[in-house]
mmCIF file of C-alpha atoms in Angstrom:
data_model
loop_
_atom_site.group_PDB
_atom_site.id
_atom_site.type_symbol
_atom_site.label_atom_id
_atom_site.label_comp_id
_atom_site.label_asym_id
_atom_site.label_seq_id
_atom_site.Cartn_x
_atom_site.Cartn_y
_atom_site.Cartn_z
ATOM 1 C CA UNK A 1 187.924 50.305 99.941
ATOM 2 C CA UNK A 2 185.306 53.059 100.316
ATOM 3 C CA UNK A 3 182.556 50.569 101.138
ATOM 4 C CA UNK A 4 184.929 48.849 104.176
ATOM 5 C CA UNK A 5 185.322 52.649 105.323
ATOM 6 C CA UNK A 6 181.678 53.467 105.503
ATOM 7 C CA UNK A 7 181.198 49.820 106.920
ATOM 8 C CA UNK A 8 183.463 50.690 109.671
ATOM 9 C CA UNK A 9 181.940 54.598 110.284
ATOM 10 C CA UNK A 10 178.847 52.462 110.494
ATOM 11 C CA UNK A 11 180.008 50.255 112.680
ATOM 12 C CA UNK A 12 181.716 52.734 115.171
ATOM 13 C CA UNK A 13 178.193 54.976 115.158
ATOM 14 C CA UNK A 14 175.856 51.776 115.986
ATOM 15 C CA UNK A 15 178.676 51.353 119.040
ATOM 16 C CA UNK A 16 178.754 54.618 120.347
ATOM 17 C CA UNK A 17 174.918 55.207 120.129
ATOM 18 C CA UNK A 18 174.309 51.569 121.812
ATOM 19 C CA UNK A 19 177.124 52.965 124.045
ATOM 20 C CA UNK A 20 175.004 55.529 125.440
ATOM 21 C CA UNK A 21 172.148 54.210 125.413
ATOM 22 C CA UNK A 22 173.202 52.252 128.032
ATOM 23 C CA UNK A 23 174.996 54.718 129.794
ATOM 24 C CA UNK A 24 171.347 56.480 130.037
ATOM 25 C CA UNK A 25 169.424 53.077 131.433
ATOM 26 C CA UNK A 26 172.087 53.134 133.907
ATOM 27 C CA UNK A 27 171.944 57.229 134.898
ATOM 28 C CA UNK A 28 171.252 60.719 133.188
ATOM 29 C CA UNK A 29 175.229 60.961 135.246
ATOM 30 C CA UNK A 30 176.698 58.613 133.297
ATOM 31 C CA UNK A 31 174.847 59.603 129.719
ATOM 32 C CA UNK A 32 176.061 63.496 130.521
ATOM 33 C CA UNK A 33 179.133 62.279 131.211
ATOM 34 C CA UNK A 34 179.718 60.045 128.245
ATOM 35 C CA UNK A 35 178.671 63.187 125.572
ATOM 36 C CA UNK A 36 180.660 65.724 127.709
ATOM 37 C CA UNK A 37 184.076 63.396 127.247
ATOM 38 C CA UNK A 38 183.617 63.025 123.673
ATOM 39 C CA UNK A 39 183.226 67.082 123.878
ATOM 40 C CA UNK A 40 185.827 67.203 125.443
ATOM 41 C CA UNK A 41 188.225 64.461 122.769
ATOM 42 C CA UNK A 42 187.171 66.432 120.032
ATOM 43 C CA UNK A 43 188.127 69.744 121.517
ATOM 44 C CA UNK A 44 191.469 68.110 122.499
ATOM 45 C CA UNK A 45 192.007 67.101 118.628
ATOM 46 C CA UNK A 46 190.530 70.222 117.351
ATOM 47 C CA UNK A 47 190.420 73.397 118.744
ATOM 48 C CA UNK A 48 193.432 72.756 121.559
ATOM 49 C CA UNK A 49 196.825 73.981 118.936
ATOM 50 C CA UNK A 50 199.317 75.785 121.610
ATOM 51 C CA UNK A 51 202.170 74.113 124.130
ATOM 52 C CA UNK A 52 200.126 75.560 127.061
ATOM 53 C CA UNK A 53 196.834 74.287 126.084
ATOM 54 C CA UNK A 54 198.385 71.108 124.856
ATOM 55 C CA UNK A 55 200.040 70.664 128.236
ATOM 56 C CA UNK A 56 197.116 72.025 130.444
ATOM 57 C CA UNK A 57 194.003 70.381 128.849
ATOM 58 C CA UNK A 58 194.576 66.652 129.135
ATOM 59 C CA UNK A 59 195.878 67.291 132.606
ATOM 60 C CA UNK A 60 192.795 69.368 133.922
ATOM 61 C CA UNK A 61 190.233 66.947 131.704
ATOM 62 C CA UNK A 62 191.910 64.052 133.590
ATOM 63 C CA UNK A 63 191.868 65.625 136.993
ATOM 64 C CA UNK A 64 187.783 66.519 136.276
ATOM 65 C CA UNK A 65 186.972 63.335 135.289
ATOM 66 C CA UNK A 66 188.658 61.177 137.948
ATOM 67 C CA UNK A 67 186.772 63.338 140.555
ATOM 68 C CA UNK A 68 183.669 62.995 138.875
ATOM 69 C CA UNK A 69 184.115 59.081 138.919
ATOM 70 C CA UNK A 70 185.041 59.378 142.770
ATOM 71 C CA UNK A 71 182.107 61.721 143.523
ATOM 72 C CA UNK A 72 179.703 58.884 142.022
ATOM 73 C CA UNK A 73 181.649 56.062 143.548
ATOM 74 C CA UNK A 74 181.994 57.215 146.931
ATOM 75 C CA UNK A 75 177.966 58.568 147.352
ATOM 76 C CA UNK A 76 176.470 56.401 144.580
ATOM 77 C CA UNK A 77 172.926 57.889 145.761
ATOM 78 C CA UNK A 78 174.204 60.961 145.818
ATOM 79 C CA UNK A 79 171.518 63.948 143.036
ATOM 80 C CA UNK A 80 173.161 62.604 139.612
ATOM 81 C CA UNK A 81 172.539 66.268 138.328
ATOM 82 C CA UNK A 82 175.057 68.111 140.880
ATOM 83 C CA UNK A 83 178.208 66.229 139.594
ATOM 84 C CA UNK A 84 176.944 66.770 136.056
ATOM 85 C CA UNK A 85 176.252 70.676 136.134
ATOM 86 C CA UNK A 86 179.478 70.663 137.737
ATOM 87 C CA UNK A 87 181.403 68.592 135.189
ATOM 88 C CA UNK A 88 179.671 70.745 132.436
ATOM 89 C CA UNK A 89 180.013 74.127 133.738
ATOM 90 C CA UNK A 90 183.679 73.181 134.592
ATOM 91 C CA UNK A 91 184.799 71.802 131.365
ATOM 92 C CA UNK A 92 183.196 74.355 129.130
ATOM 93 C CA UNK A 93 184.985 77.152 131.551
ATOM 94 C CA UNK A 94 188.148 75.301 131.066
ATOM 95 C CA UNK A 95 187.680 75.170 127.135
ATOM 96 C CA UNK A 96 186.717 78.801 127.022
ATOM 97 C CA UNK A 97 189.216 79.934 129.041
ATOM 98 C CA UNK A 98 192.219 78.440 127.455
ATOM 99 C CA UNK A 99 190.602 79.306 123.950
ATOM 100 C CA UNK A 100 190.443 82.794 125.227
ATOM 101 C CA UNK A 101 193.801 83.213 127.303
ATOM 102 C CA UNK A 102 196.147 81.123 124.632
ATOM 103 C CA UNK A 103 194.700 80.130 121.568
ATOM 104 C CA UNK A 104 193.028 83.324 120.160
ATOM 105 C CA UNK A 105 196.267 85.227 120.484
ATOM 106 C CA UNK A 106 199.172 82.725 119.306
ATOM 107 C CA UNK A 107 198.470 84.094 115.532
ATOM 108 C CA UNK A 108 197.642 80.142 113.936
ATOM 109 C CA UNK A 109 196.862 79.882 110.480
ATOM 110 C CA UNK A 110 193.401 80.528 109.679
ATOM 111 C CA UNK A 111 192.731 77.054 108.235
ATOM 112 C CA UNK A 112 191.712 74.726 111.110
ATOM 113 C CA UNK A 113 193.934 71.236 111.686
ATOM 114 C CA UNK A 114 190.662 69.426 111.729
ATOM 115 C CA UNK A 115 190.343 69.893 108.037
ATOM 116 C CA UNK A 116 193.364 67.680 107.565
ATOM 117 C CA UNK A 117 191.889 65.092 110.393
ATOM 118 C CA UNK A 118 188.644 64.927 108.260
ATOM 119 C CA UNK A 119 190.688 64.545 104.819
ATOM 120 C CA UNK A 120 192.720 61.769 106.406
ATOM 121 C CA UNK A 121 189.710 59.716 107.488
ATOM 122 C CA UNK A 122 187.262 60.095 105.252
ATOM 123 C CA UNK A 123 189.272 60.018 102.038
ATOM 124 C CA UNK A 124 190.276 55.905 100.948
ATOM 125 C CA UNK A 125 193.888 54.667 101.821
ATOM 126 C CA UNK A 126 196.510 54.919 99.440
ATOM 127 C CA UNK A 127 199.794 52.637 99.496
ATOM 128 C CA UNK A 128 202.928 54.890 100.596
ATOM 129 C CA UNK A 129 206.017 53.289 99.298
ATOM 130 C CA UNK A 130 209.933 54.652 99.059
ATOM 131 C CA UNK A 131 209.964 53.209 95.485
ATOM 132 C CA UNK A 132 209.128 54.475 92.064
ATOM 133 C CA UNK A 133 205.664 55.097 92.025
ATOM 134 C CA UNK A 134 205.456 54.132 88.178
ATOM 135 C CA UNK A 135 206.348 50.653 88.932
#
């Protein structure tokens, strides 16, 4: 079981870094843009733990994003470095600003929830069953 879950880890890393390695033949746009959404997933997951952040930060990410993709659709020889410096500068404002305004002051438990998240994927599967266990 632990080889099939290093297989797939393996699997998913030669994906993402053939990912954007295209994504960086076709534009440093769409290669900043690829690393600042998985920023931006794993901030979501992590480090994003009240209502108002939960509520706000998919909603705002989305909104960036879809005007990013409009920007580069709409003037497609447009200076690839303006949308990104934009998309950057805005997203790590947004993070920074809900980390400061909600999330440092809600009191949460000192132990991160991305401790669990790593225990649940890197640890092998177990079978969960209502029955005895000694069975």
């Amino acid at each position: 079981e632990l080889l099939e879950l290093w297989a797939a880890w393996g699997a998913l890393a030669f994906l993402g870094c053939w990912f954007l390695y295209e994504a960086l033949c076709v534009g440093v746009l769409w290669f900043g843009g690829l690393l600042g959404y998985a920023l931006a997933e794993y901030w979501g997951i992590v480090h994003v733990r009240t209502l108002q952040s939960r509520w706000l930060f998919p909603r705002a990410t989305g909104l960036l994003y879809g005007g990013i993709l409009l920007y580069a659709r709409s003037w497609p020889l447009g200076p690839s470095w303006l949308p990104l410096w934009c998309l950057l500068s805005t997203q790590f404002w947004l993070m920074f600003s809900l980390l400061w305004r909600f999330d440092s002051y809600a009191q949460l438990q000192e132990t991160p929830p991305h401790q669990l998240l790593y225990r649940s994927l890197l640890l092998p599967a177990t079978a969960i069953s209502r029955g005895d266990a000694r069975k």
